[in-house]
């Protein structure tokens, strides 16, 4: 129990730092799921799963443009949460012989936990967006303080307040991540204990639908008339190469 | 040439129009109808450098834009027209530009006036214009990007004298 | 509130320009504490040009108004260019390249994503700033000559092609995992075409204002209900 809390704490700390890259500092895109996933996976000792989740979510959220006032899904925090919930949840369940399942839970069953985590994306995203909006609200206040201090001839105030803004983002994101990851792990654990077996068995379908929607949303970033034939032609071409290469007809 | 969107936006051309509305309306041309932008070489250059072969962008003054969009122009372009204020839009209407609906994206008035959405404030003059437009049967669509929910507004005139 | 960010970014340069004159420095900084909302990377060339203009102001060769009108007229258009070029085409391109290479080389895919993206990003940050400082107002012509929106639409087509390839690889690997090594080529072909169709259909759905997470549920739900019904039937 204690190590779960410690791990969630660590993950939220790193996740909070990574999420700064999204809007506040640098923006070298370490805040994209394909980077965040493996990093969180590394902390939890499972890079491969982290990369798998990161890749899936990367495609899913590739289209979210922060245009104007529109706030796209909070892809960093979701990537951190899904990875954490999946890896920790799977460990919790590992080796527990459920009487109700026809098999024992093992490594390869991660896809069931991942499915459960994916279904939680929507409510988690709502919470993350709330945190983000309130951080922006605080930042507006720092803007005003900085203006006031500049009036008093204090130049450092500009830079200090700019940093304070980043600090608020970090703290709020960190707290949100910690609460949500612990809650998510709890929900996964309880649902595997009590939900009907048929429901659990259908969870991998959520992974499949994320893959398809992910490809679809990545496809949507290209809205040229010519992109459809190019997309289909490339798919068929690669498929032919693979089948020839593998030598299976 | 068909007008697919008439937009009021005091920031003129920016990401919301190019990345959200243009693909949504399948537009092939954007006309920024603004006298000041036409006069300022710098601004015109900056705005027109957002264009590409798939989406041409021109800055024109209001007179010119009306001539350009005239219904007897029969090429297959799909045009978005951007005005910076409701006053400009009304001016274009009075000079003969016709449209069945308008989209109001950003009007700030420096935060003064009545708040309709976080990005749309209207002053009294705007209110009169909106009222006239809705009486003329022009649909008012107040939202920044197509994925937003359109905001319905009721425009009551304060007892017309 | 990028206004504060812009002011903080320009402060060191202004400190250099107005070395000892604290009063002038403060007025200069407060010139930049106004609403500023453009694409963060495209702020670099603007920043460069503004620093140049601030130097001109110190020399008395330019009016203070020039700066605010310069910034105001560039915010919108450069936001649009940045959104189109970086968010709309470079990021999807590097995401797709990253995912595609992760399918073959594992964790290197993530590294490749970072490299591809940041080549473009840092190029704009660094050369944009330098060019802006060198050219001043002339940066506008320079940016126009780069024709970034034109490149964006080309890059988008490349992304569509790469995505098609990635889809085929994903589907093929998926089939291998689910059905084992016994799949015949024609089965793989049929499945791929089926899934490509599903992808295009879902793309249409998302385009028509169905949010991404809703689309995931919409796709998941029918299959889920089908499984539940099968389960109940089995028991009966």
Coordinates of C-alpha atoms in Angstrom, one line a residue:
Chain A
X1 CA 0.0 0.0 0.0
X2 CA 2.7 2.4 1.0
X3 CA 4.8 1.8 -2.1
X4 CA 1.8 2.5 -4.3
X5 CA 1.4 5.9 -2.6
X6 CA 5.2 6.5 -3.0
X7 CA 5.1 5.6 -6.6
X8 CA 2.1 7.7 -7.3
X9 CA 3.8 10.6 -5.6
X10 CA 7.0 10.2 -7.6
X11 CA 5.0 9.9 -10.9
X12 CA 2.9 12.9 -10.1
X13 CA 6.0 14.9 -9.3
X14 CA 7.6 14.1 -12.7
X15 CA 4.2 14.4 -14.5
X16 CA 3.8 17.8 -13.0
X17 CA 7.2 18.9 -14.2
X18 CA 6.6 17.4 -17.7
X19 CA 3.3 19.2 -18.0
X20 CA 5.0 22.5 -17.5
X21 CA 6.5 21.9 -21.0
X22 CA 3.0 22.0 -22.4
X23 CA 2.4 25.7 -21.9
X24 CA 4.6 27.4 -19.4
X25 CA 8.3 26.7 -20.3
X26 CA 10.4 25.5 -23.2
X27 CA 7.8 23.6 -25.2
X28 CA 10.2 21.1 -26.6
X29 CA 7.4 18.6 -26.6
X30 CA 8.5 16.3 -23.8
X31 CA 4.9 16.8 -22.8
X32 CA 3.6 14.7 -25.6
X33 CA 2.3 11.2 -24.6
X34 CA 4.9 9.4 -26.7
X35 CA 7.6 10.9 -24.4
X36 CA 5.6 11.0 -21.2
X37 CA 4.4 7.4 -21.4
X38 CA 7.9 5.8 -21.6
X39 CA 9.3 8.2 -18.9
X40 CA 6.5 7.3 -16.5
X41 CA 6.9 3.7 -17.5
X42 CA 10.6 3.9 -16.6
X43 CA 9.9 5.3 -13.2
X44 CA 7.4 2.4 -12.6
X45 CA 9.8 -0.1 -14.1
X46 CA 7.9 -0.9 -17.3
X47 CA 9.2 1.1 -20.2
X48 CA 7.6 -1.1 -22.8
X49 CA 4.0 -0.7 -21.5
X50 CA 4.7 3.0 -21.1
X51 CA 5.7 3.3 -24.8
X52 CA 2.7 1.2 -25.9
X53 CA 0.3 3.5 -24.1
X54 CA 2.3 6.6 -25.1
X55 CA 2.1 5.7 -28.8
X56 CA -1.6 5.0 -28.7
X57 CA -2.4 8.2 -26.9
X58 CA 0.0 10.2 -29.1
X59 CA -2.1 9.4 -32.1
X60 CA -5.3 9.9 -30.2
X61 CA -4.4 13.4 -29.2
X62 CA -2.4 14.5 -32.2
X63 CA -5.2 16.7 -33.5
X64 CA -5.8 18.8 -30.4
X65 CA -4.9 22.3 -31.5
X66 CA -4.8 25.0 -28.8
X67 CA -6.5 27.4 -31.2
X68 CA -7.5 30.7 -29.6
X69 CA -9.4 30.1 -26.4
X70 CA -10.2 26.5 -27.2
X71 CA -8.7 24.1 -24.7
X72 CA -7.8 20.7 -26.1
X73 CA -7.7 17.6 -24.0
X74 CA -4.9 17.7 -21.4
X75 CA -2.8 15.1 -23.1
X76 CA 0.2 15.1 -20.7
X77 CA -1.8 14.5 -17.6
X78 CA -4.0 11.9 -19.3
X79 CA -0.9 10.0 -20.5
X80 CA 0.6 10.1 -17.0
X81 CA -2.6 8.9 -15.5
X82 CA -3.3 6.1 -18.0
X83 CA 0.2 4.8 -17.7
X84 CA 0.3 4.9 -13.9
X85 CA -3.1 3.4 -13.5
X86 CA -2.4 0.6 -15.9
X87 CA 1.0 -0.4 -14.6
X88 CA 0.2 0.0 -10.9
X89 CA -3.2 -1.6 -11.3
X90 CA -1.8 -4.5 -13.2
X91 CA 0.7 -5.1 -10.4
X92 CA -2.0 -5.0 -7.8
X93 CA -4.0 -7.5 -9.6
X94 CA -1.0 -9.7 -10.6
X95 CA -1.0 -13.1 -9.1
X96 CA -4.4 -12.6 -7.4
X97 CA -6.2 -15.8 -8.4
X98 CA -9.7 -14.6 -9.1
X99 CA -12.1 -17.5 -8.5
X100 CA -14.4 -15.8 -11.0
X101 CA -11.8 -15.7 -13.8
X102 CA -11.0 -18.8 -15.8
X103 CA -7.3 -17.9 -15.7
X104 CA -4.7 -16.3 -13.4
X105 CA -3.8 -12.7 -13.9
X106 CA -0.4 -12.3 -15.5
X107 CA 1.8 -9.8 -17.5
X108 CA 0.0 -10.4 -20.8
X109 CA -3.3 -9.4 -19.3
X110 CA -2.2 -5.8 -19.1
X111 CA -4.5 -5.1 -22.0
X112 CA -7.6 -5.6 -19.7
X113 CA -6.3 -3.0 -17.2
X114 CA -5.4 -0.6 -20.0
X115 CA -8.9 -0.9 -21.3
X116 CA -10.3 0.1 -17.9
X117 CA -7.9 3.0 -17.7
X118 CA -8.9 4.1 -21.2
X119 CA -12.6 4.2 -20.3
X120 CA -11.7 6.6 -17.5
X121 CA -10.1 9.1 -19.9
X122 CA -13.2 11.3 -20.3
X123 CA -13.9 12.1 -16.6
X124 CA -10.1 12.4 -15.9
X125 CA -9.8 14.9 -18.7
X126 CA -12.6 17.0 -17.3
X127 CA -10.8 17.2 -13.9
X128 CA -7.5 18.0 -15.6
X129 CA -9.0 20.8 -17.6
X130 CA -10.5 22.3 -14.4
X131 CA -7.0 22.4 -12.9
X132 CA -5.7 24.0 -16.0
X133 CA -8.3 26.7 -16.1
X134 CA -7.8 27.6 -12.5
X135 CA -4.1 27.8 -13.0
X136 CA -4.7 30.2 -15.9
X137 CA -6.9 32.2 -13.6
X138 CA -4.1 32.5 -11.0
X139 CA -1.7 33.5 -13.8
X140 CA -3.9 36.5 -14.7
X141 CA -3.4 37.7 -11.1
X142 CA 0.4 37.4 -11.4
X143 CA 0.2 39.5 -14.6
X144 CA -1.5 42.2 -12.6
X145 CA 1.0 42.0 -9.7
X146 CA 3.9 42.2 -12.2
X147 CA 2.3 45.3 -13.8
X148 CA 2.0 46.9 -10.4
X149 CA 5.5 46.1 -9.3
X150 CA 6.9 47.5 -12.6
X151 CA 5.1 50.7 -11.7
X152 CA 7.2 50.8 -8.6
X153 CA 10.4 50.4 -10.6
X154 CA 10.9 46.7 -9.6
X155 CA 12.1 45.0 -12.7
X156 CA 12.8 41.7 -11.1
X157 CA 9.1 41.5 -10.4
X158 CA 8.4 40.7 -14.0
X159 CA 10.6 37.7 -14.1
X160 CA 9.7 36.5 -10.6
X161 CA 6.0 36.7 -11.4
X162 CA 6.5 34.8 -14.6
X163 CA 8.2 32.0 -12.7
X164 CA 5.4 32.1 -10.0
X165 CA 3.0 31.5 -12.8
X166 CA 4.8 28.3 -13.8
X167 CA 4.9 27.3 -10.1
X168 CA 1.2 27.5 -9.9
X169 CA 0.8 25.3 -12.9
X170 CA 3.2 22.8 -11.4
X171 CA 1.5 22.6 -8.0
X172 CA -2.0 22.3 -9.3
X173 CA -1.1 19.7 -11.9
X174 CA 0.9 17.7 -9.3
X175 CA -2.0 17.6 -6.9
X176 CA -4.5 16.7 -9.5
X177 CA -2.3 13.9 -10.8
X178 CA -1.7 12.5 -7.3
X179 CA -5.4 12.4 -6.4
X180 CA -6.5 11.1 -9.8
X181 CA -3.9 8.3 -10.0
X182 CA -4.7 7.0 -6.6
X183 CA -8.4 7.2 -7.3
X184 CA -8.0 5.5 -10.7
X185 CA -6.0 2.6 -9.3
X186 CA -8.7 2.1 -6.6
X187 CA -11.4 2.1 -9.2
X188 CA -9.6 -0.4 -11.4
X189 CA -9.0 -2.7 -8.4
X190 CA -12.5 -2.6 -7.2
X191 CA -14.0 -3.0 -10.7
X192 CA -11.9 -6.1 -11.3
X193 CA -13.1 -7.5 -8.0
X194 CA -16.8 -6.8 -8.4
X195 CA -17.8 -6.2 -12.0
X196 CA -19.3 -9.1 -14.0
X197 CA -16.7 -11.2 -15.9
X198 CA -18.3 -10.4 -19.2
X199 CA -17.7 -6.7 -18.7
X200 CA -14.0 -7.3 -17.8
X201 CA -13.6 -9.6 -20.9
X202 CA -14.8 -6.8 -23.1
X203 CA -12.2 -4.2 -21.9
X204 CA -9.6 -5.0 -24.6
X205 CA -12.1 -3.7 -27.1
X206 CA -11.6 -0.3 -25.6
X207 CA -7.9 -0.5 -26.5
X208 CA -8.8 -1.5 -30.1
X209 CA -11.2 1.4 -30.3
X210 CA -8.6 3.8 -29.1
X211 CA -6.3 2.6 -31.8
X212 CA -8.8 3.1 -34.5
X213 CA -10.0 6.5 -33.2
X214 CA -6.3 7.4 -32.8
X215 CA -5.5 6.6 -36.5
X216 CA -8.7 8.5 -37.4
X217 CA -7.8 11.6 -35.5
X218 CA -4.3 11.6 -36.9
X219 CA -5.8 11.2 -40.3
X220 CA -8.0 14.3 -39.6
X221 CA -4.9 16.5 -39.2
X222 CA -4.6 16.3 -43.0
X223 CA -7.8 17.6 -44.6
X224 CA -6.6 17.9 -48.2
X225 CA -8.7 16.2 -50.8
X226 CA -5.7 14.3 -51.9
X227 CA -5.0 12.8 -48.5
X228 CA -7.5 10.0 -48.7
X229 CA -6.1 8.3 -51.8
X230 CA -2.6 8.8 -50.4
X231 CA -3.5 7.3 -47.1
X232 CA -5.2 4.2 -48.6
X233 CA -2.5 3.7 -51.2
X234 CA 0.2 3.8 -48.6
X235 CA -1.6 1.4 -46.4
X236 CA -2.0 -1.2 -49.2
X237 CA 1.6 -0.7 -50.4
X238 CA 3.0 -1.3 -46.9
X239 CA 0.8 -4.2 -46.4
X240 CA 2.0 -5.8 -49.6
X241 CA 5.6 -5.2 -48.6
X242 CA 5.0 -6.8 -45.3
X243 CA 3.3 -9.8 -46.7
X244 CA 6.0 -10.3 -49.3
X245 CA 8.7 -9.7 -46.7
X246 CA 7.3 -12.1 -44.3
X247 CA 6.8 -14.6 -47.1
X248 CA 3.3 -15.7 -46.2
X249 CA 0.8 -15.8 -48.9
Chain B
X1 CA -17.9 32.5 -56.1
X2 CA -19.9 31.7 -53.0
X3 CA -19.5 33.2 -49.6
X4 CA -19.4 30.4 -47.0
X5 CA -18.7 32.5 -43.9
X6 CA -19.0 36.1 -42.9
X7 CA -17.0 36.7 -39.7
X8 CA -16.6 39.6 -37.4
X9 CA -13.2 39.4 -35.6
X10 CA -11.3 42.3 -34.3
X11 CA -8.1 40.3 -34.4
X12 CA -8.7 39.9 -38.1
X13 CA -6.8 36.9 -39.3
X14 CA -5.5 34.3 -36.8
X15 CA -5.4 30.6 -36.0
X16 CA -9.1 30.2 -35.3
X17 CA -10.0 31.2 -38.9
X18 CA -7.2 29.5 -40.8
X19 CA -7.1 26.3 -38.8
X20 CA -10.7 25.8 -37.6
X21 CA -13.1 27.6 -39.9
X22 CA -11.3 27.3 -43.2
X23 CA -11.3 23.5 -43.2
X24 CA -14.7 23.4 -41.6
X25 CA -16.2 25.5 -44.4
X26 CA -13.9 23.9 -47.1
X27 CA -12.9 27.5 -48.0
X28 CA -10.5 28.2 -50.8
X29 CA -10.1 31.9 -50.2
X30 CA -10.2 34.3 -47.3
X31 CA -10.8 38.0 -47.9
X32 CA -9.9 40.3 -45.0
X33 CA -12.0 43.4 -45.6
X34 CA -10.4 46.2 -43.6
X35 CA -9.5 49.6 -44.7
X36 CA -6.6 50.1 -42.2
X37 CA -5.0 46.8 -42.9
X38 CA -5.1 47.5 -46.6
X39 CA -3.3 50.8 -45.9
X40 CA -0.6 49.4 -43.7
X41 CA 1.9 47.6 -45.8
X42 CA 3.3 45.7 -42.9
X43 CA 0.0 44.3 -41.8
X44 CA -1.1 43.4 -45.3
X45 CA 2.1 41.6 -45.9
X46 CA 1.9 39.7 -42.6
X47 CA -1.7 38.6 -43.2
X48 CA -1.2 37.6 -46.8
X49 CA 1.8 35.5 -45.9
X50 CA -0.6 33.1 -44.1
X51 CA -1.9 32.0 -47.5
X52 CA -1.0 29.1 -49.7
X53 CA -2.1 27.7 -53.0
X54 CA -4.9 25.8 -51.3
X55 CA -6.1 28.8 -49.3
X56 CA -5.5 32.2 -50.9
X57 CA -5.6 35.2 -48.5
X58 CA -6.2 38.7 -49.7
X59 CA -6.5 42.0 -47.8
X60 CA -8.9 44.4 -49.4
X61 CA -10.7 47.5 -48.4
X62 CA -14.4 47.3 -47.9
X63 CA -15.4 48.7 -51.3
X64 CA -13.1 46.4 -53.1
X65 CA -14.3 43.3 -51.2
X66 CA -17.9 44.0 -52.1
X67 CA -17.0 44.2 -55.8
X68 CA -15.0 41.1 -55.5
X69 CA -17.8 39.0 -53.9
X70 CA -20.5 40.3 -56.2
X71 CA -22.9 37.5 -57.2
X72 CA -22.1 37.7 -60.9
X73 CA -18.6 36.5 -60.2
X74 CA -19.0 32.9 -61.3
X75 CA -15.8 31.1 -60.4
X76 CA -15.9 28.2 -58.0
X77 CA -14.1 29.8 -55.1
X78 CA -15.5 29.3 -51.6
X79 CA -14.9 32.5 -49.7
X80 CA -14.6 33.5 -46.0
X81 CA -15.0 37.3 -45.5
X82 CA -13.5 38.8 -42.3
X83 CA -14.5 42.2 -40.9
X84 CA -13.0 43.7 -37.9
X85 CA -16.1 45.3 -36.4
X86 CA -19.8 45.1 -36.7
X87 CA -19.7 48.7 -38.0
X88 CA -17.6 47.7 -41.0
X89 CA -20.0 44.8 -41.6
X90 CA -23.0 47.1 -41.6
X91 CA -21.3 49.4 -43.9
X92 CA -20.7 46.6 -46.3
X93 CA -24.3 45.6 -46.0
X94 CA -25.5 49.1 -46.8
X95 CA -23.2 49.1 -49.8
X96 CA -24.9 46.0 -51.2
X97 CA -23.2 43.0 -49.7
X98 CA -25.8 40.3 -48.8
X99 CA -25.4 37.4 -46.5
X100 CA -27.8 35.1 -44.7
X101 CA -25.8 34.5 -41.5
X102 CA -22.8 36.0 -39.8
X103 CA -20.4 34.5 -37.3
X104 CA -19.2 36.7 -34.5
X105 CA -15.8 35.5 -33.1
X106 CA -14.0 38.2 -31.3
X107 CA -15.0 41.7 -30.3
X108 CA -13.2 43.0 -27.3
X109 CA -13.7 46.8 -27.0
X110 CA -11.0 46.6 -24.4
X111 CA -13.3 44.6 -22.1
X112 CA -15.9 47.3 -22.0
X113 CA -19.6 46.8 -22.9
X114 CA -21.9 43.9 -22.5
X115 CA -20.3 40.4 -22.2
X116 CA -21.9 37.8 -24.5
X117 CA -19.1 35.2 -24.5
X118 CA -15.6 35.5 -23.1
X119 CA -14.4 36.9 -26.4
X120 CA -17.4 38.9 -27.4
X121 CA -18.3 42.2 -25.8
X122 CA -20.8 44.5 -27.5
X123 CA -21.4 48.2 -27.0
X124 CA -24.6 50.1 -27.6
X125 CA -23.9 50.8 -31.2
X126 CA -23.2 47.1 -31.8
X127 CA -26.5 46.2 -30.1
X128 CA -28.3 48.4 -32.6
X129 CA -26.6 46.8 -35.5
X130 CA -27.3 43.3 -34.2
X131 CA -30.9 44.2 -33.8
X132 CA -31.1 45.6 -37.4
X133 CA -29.4 42.5 -38.7
X134 CA -31.7 40.1 -37.0
X135 CA -34.8 42.1 -38.2
X136 CA -33.4 41.8 -41.7
X137 CA -33.4 38.0 -41.2
X138 CA -29.6 37.5 -40.8
X139 CA -28.8 34.7 -38.5
X140 CA -26.4 35.5 -35.7
X141 CA -23.9 32.8 -34.8
X142 CA -21.7 33.7 -31.9
X143 CA -18.7 31.4 -31.3
X144 CA -15.0 31.4 -31.7
X145 CA -14.5 28.0 -33.4
X146 CA -16.9 25.6 -35.0
X147 CA -16.5 23.1 -32.2
X148 CA -17.9 25.6 -29.6
X149 CA -21.5 25.6 -28.8
X150 CA -23.3 28.5 -30.6
X151 CA -24.5 31.1 -28.1
X152 CA -28.1 32.2 -28.6
X153 CA -28.8 35.8 -27.8
X154 CA -31.9 37.8 -27.4
X155 CA -31.6 41.3 -28.6
X156 CA -34.1 43.6 -27.0
X157 CA -34.2 47.1 -28.1
X158 CA -34.5 49.5 -25.3
X159 CA -37.9 51.1 -26.2
X160 CA -37.5 52.5 -29.6
X161 CA -38.4 56.1 -29.7
Chain C
X1 CA -1.4 35.5 -20.5
X2 CA 1.5 35.5 -22.7
X3 CA 2.0 39.2 -22.2
X4 CA 3.9 38.5 -19.0
X5 CA 6.0 35.9 -20.8
X6 CA 6.9 38.2 -23.6
X7 CA 7.8 41.0 -21.1
X8 CA 10.0 38.6 -19.1
X9 CA 11.7 37.3 -22.3
X10 CA 12.5 40.8 -23.5
X11 CA 13.7 42.1 -20.1
X12 CA 17.3 41.0 -20.3
X13 CA 17.6 42.5 -23.8
X14 CA 16.1 45.8 -22.6
X15 CA 18.4 45.8 -19.5
X16 CA 21.3 45.6 -22.0
X17 CA 19.9 48.5 -24.1
X18 CA 19.0 50.8 -21.3
X19 CA 22.0 50.0 -19.1
X20 CA 21.7 52.3 -16.2
X21 CA 18.6 54.3 -16.9
X22 CA 16.2 52.5 -14.6
X23 CA 13.2 54.8 -15.3
X24 CA 13.5 54.3 -19.0
X25 CA 13.9 50.6 -18.6
X26 CA 10.7 50.4 -16.6
X27 CA 8.7 52.3 -19.2
X28 CA 10.2 50.1 -21.9
X29 CA 9.2 46.9 -20.1
X30 CA 5.7 48.1 -19.4
X31 CA 5.3 48.8 -23.1
X32 CA 5.4 45.0 -23.4
X33 CA 3.1 44.2 -20.6
X34 CA 0.0 44.2 -22.8
X35 CA -2.2 41.5 -24.2
X36 CA -0.1 39.2 -26.3
X37 CA -1.4 36.0 -27.7
X38 CA 0.4 34.5 -30.6
X39 CA 2.1 31.2 -31.3
X40 CA 4.9 30.8 -28.8
X41 CA 7.5 29.9 -31.4
X42 CA 6.6 32.6 -33.8
X43 CA 7.1 35.0 -30.9
X44 CA 10.9 34.6 -31.5
X45 CA 11.1 36.5 -34.8
X46 CA 8.8 39.2 -33.4
X47 CA 11.0 39.4 -30.3
X48 CA 14.1 39.8 -32.4
X49 CA 12.5 42.5 -34.4
X50 CA 11.2 44.3 -31.4
X51 CA 14.6 44.3 -29.7
X52 CA 16.0 45.9 -32.8
X53 CA 13.2 48.5 -32.8
X54 CA 13.9 49.2 -29.1
X55 CA 17.5 50.0 -30.0
X56 CA 16.3 52.4 -32.7
X57 CA 14.1 54.1 -30.1
X58 CA 17.0 54.6 -27.8
X59 CA 18.8 56.2 -30.7
X60 CA 15.8 58.4 -31.2
X61 CA 15.2 57.1 -34.7
X62 CA 11.9 55.7 -34.1
X63 CA 8.6 56.4 -32.4
X64 CA 7.4 54.3 -29.5
X65 CA 4.0 53.7 -31.2
X66 CA 5.7 51.8 -34.0
X67 CA 6.4 48.9 -31.6
X68 CA 2.9 48.4 -30.4
X69 CA 1.4 48.7 -33.8
X70 CA 4.1 46.3 -35.2
X71 CA 3.3 43.8 -32.5
X72 CA -0.5 44.2 -32.8
X73 CA -0.5 43.7 -36.5
X74 CA 1.7 40.6 -36.3
X75 CA 0.0 38.8 -33.4
X76 CA -2.9 37.4 -35.4
X77 CA -1.3 36.4 -38.7
X78 CA 1.8 34.9 -37.0
X79 CA -0.4 33.0 -34.6
X80 CA -2.1 31.6 -37.7
X81 CA 1.2 30.7 -39.4
X82 CA 2.4 29.0 -36.2
X83 CA -0.8 27.1 -35.7
X84 CA -0.8 25.9 -39.3
X85 CA 2.9 25.1 -39.5
X86 CA 3.8 23.8 -36.1
X87 CA 0.6 22.6 -34.4
X88 CA -1.1 21.6 -37.7
X89 CA 1.6 19.9 -39.6
X90 CA 5.0 19.6 -37.9
X91 CA 3.6 18.1 -34.7
X92 CA 1.4 15.5 -36.5
X93 CA 4.3 14.7 -38.8
X94 CA 6.7 14.0 -36.0
X95 CA 4.0 12.2 -34.0
X96 CA 3.4 9.8 -36.9
X97 CA 7.1 9.4 -37.6
X98 CA 7.6 8.7 -33.9
X99 CA 4.9 6.1 -33.6
X100 CA 5.9 4.5 -36.9
X101 CA 9.5 4.1 -35.8
X102 CA 8.4 3.0 -32.3
X103 CA 6.7 0.1 -34.1
X104 CA 10.1 -1.0 -35.4
X105 CA 12.7 0.2 -33.0
X106 CA 10.9 0.5 -29.7
X107 CA 12.0 3.4 -27.5
X108 CA 14.0 5.0 -30.3
X109 CA 10.7 6.1 -31.7
X110 CA 10.3 8.5 -28.8
X111 CA 13.8 9.9 -29.4
X112 CA 13.2 10.3 -33.1
X113 CA 9.9 12.1 -32.3
X114 CA 11.8 14.6 -30.2
X115 CA 14.6 15.1 -32.8
X116 CA 12.3 15.6 -35.8
X117 CA 10.1 18.1 -33.9
X118 CA 12.8 20.1 -32.4
X119 CA 14.8 20.5 -35.5
X120 CA 12.0 22.7 -36.8
X121 CA 11.2 24.2 -33.4
X122 CA 14.6 25.2 -32.5
X123 CA 15.3 26.4 -36.0
X124 CA 12.5 28.9 -35.7
X125 CA 13.4 29.9 -32.1
X126 CA 17.0 30.5 -32.9
X127 CA 17.2 31.7 -36.5
X128 CA 13.8 33.5 -36.0
X129 CA 15.3 35.5 -33.2
X130 CA 18.5 36.3 -35.1
X131 CA 16.8 37.1 -38.3
X132 CA 14.3 39.3 -36.5
X133 CA 17.2 41.2 -34.8
X134 CA 19.0 41.6 -38.1
X135 CA 16.1 42.6 -40.3
X136 CA 13.9 44.5 -37.9
X137 CA 10.6 45.2 -39.6
X138 CA 12.0 43.4 -42.7
X139 CA 11.3 40.1 -40.8
X140 CA 7.8 40.2 -42.3
X141 CA 9.2 39.9 -45.8
X142 CA 11.5 37.2 -44.7
X143 CA 8.8 35.1 -43.1
X144 CA 6.7 35.5 -46.2
X145 CA 9.5 34.3 -48.4
X146 CA 9.6 31.1 -46.3
X147 CA 6.0 30.2 -47.4
X148 CA 5.5 28.2 -44.3
X149 CA 1.7 27.6 -45.0
X150 CA 2.6 26.2 -48.4
X151 CA 5.1 23.8 -46.8
X152 CA 2.5 22.9 -44.2
X153 CA 0.1 21.6 -46.8
X154 CA 2.8 19.6 -48.5
X155 CA 3.9 18.1 -45.1
X156 CA 0.3 17.1 -44.4
X157 CA 0.2 15.0 -47.5
X158 CA 3.4 13.3 -46.5
X159 CA 1.8 12.7 -43.0
X160 CA -1.2 11.1 -44.6
X161 CA 1.0 8.7 -46.5
X162 CA 3.1 7.8 -43.5
X163 CA -0.1 7.3 -41.4
X164 CA -1.4 4.9 -44.0
X165 CA 1.8 2.9 -43.7
X166 CA 1.6 3.0 -39.9
X167 CA -2.0 1.8 -40.0
X168 CA -1.0 -1.2 -42.1
X169 CA 1.8 -2.1 -39.7
X170 CA -0.4 -1.7 -36.6
X171 CA -3.1 -3.8 -38.1
X172 CA -0.7 -6.5 -39.3
X173 CA 1.0 -6.7 -35.8
X174 CA -2.4 -6.7 -34.2
X175 CA -3.6 -9.6 -36.3
X176 CA -0.4 -11.5 -35.5
X177 CA -0.9 -11.0 -31.8
X178 CA -4.6 -11.8 -31.7
X179 CA -4.7 -14.7 -34.2
X180 CA -1.2 -16.0 -34.0
X181 CA 1.0 -16.8 -37.0
X182 CA -1.7 -18.7 -38.9
X183 CA -3.2 -15.7 -40.8
X184 CA -3.4 -16.0 -44.6
X185 CA -2.4 -13.0 -46.6
X186 CA -5.9 -12.4 -48.0
X187 CA -7.3 -12.4 -44.5
X188 CA -4.8 -9.7 -43.5
X189 CA -5.7 -7.7 -46.6
X190 CA -9.4 -7.9 -45.9
X191 CA -8.9 -6.9 -42.2
X192 CA -6.7 -4.0 -43.2
X193 CA -9.2 -2.7 -45.7
X194 CA -12.0 -3.1 -43.2
X195 CA -10.0 -1.2 -40.5
X196 CA -8.9 1.5 -43.0
X197 CA -12.6 2.0 -43.8
X198 CA -13.4 2.2 -40.1
X199 CA -10.6 4.8 -39.7
X200 CA -11.9 7.0 -42.5
X201 CA -15.5 6.7 -41.1
X202 CA -14.4 7.6 -37.6
X203 CA -12.4 10.5 -39.1
X204 CA -15.6 11.8 -40.6
X205 CA -17.3 11.4 -37.2
X206 CA -14.7 13.4 -35.4
X207 CA -14.7 16.1 -38.0
X208 CA -18.4 16.5 -37.4
X209 CA -17.9 17.7 -33.9
X210 CA -18.0 14.4 -32.1
X211 CA -15.3 14.7 -29.4
X212 CA -12.5 12.2 -29.3
X213 CA -13.3 10.6 -26.0
X214 CA -17.0 10.4 -27.0
X215 CA -15.9 8.7 -30.2
X216 CA -13.9 6.1 -28.2
X217 CA -17.1 5.3 -26.2
X218 CA -19.2 5.2 -29.3
X219 CA -17.0 2.7 -30.9
X220 CA -16.6 0.6 -27.7
X221 CA -20.2 0.5 -26.7
X222 CA -21.8 -1.6 -29.5
X223 CA -19.1 -4.3 -29.2
X224 CA -19.5 -4.2 -25.4
X225 CA -23.2 -4.7 -25.6
X226 CA -22.8 -7.5 -28.2
X227 CA -20.4 -9.3 -25.8
X228 CA -22.8 -8.9 -22.9
X229 CA -25.7 -10.3 -24.9
X230 CA -23.6 -13.2 -26.0
X231 CA -22.7 -13.9 -22.4
X232 CA -26.4 -13.8 -21.3
X233 CA -27.4 -16.1 -24.2
X234 CA -24.7 -18.5 -23.3
X235 CA -26.0 -18.8 -19.8
X236 CA -29.6 -19.3 -20.9

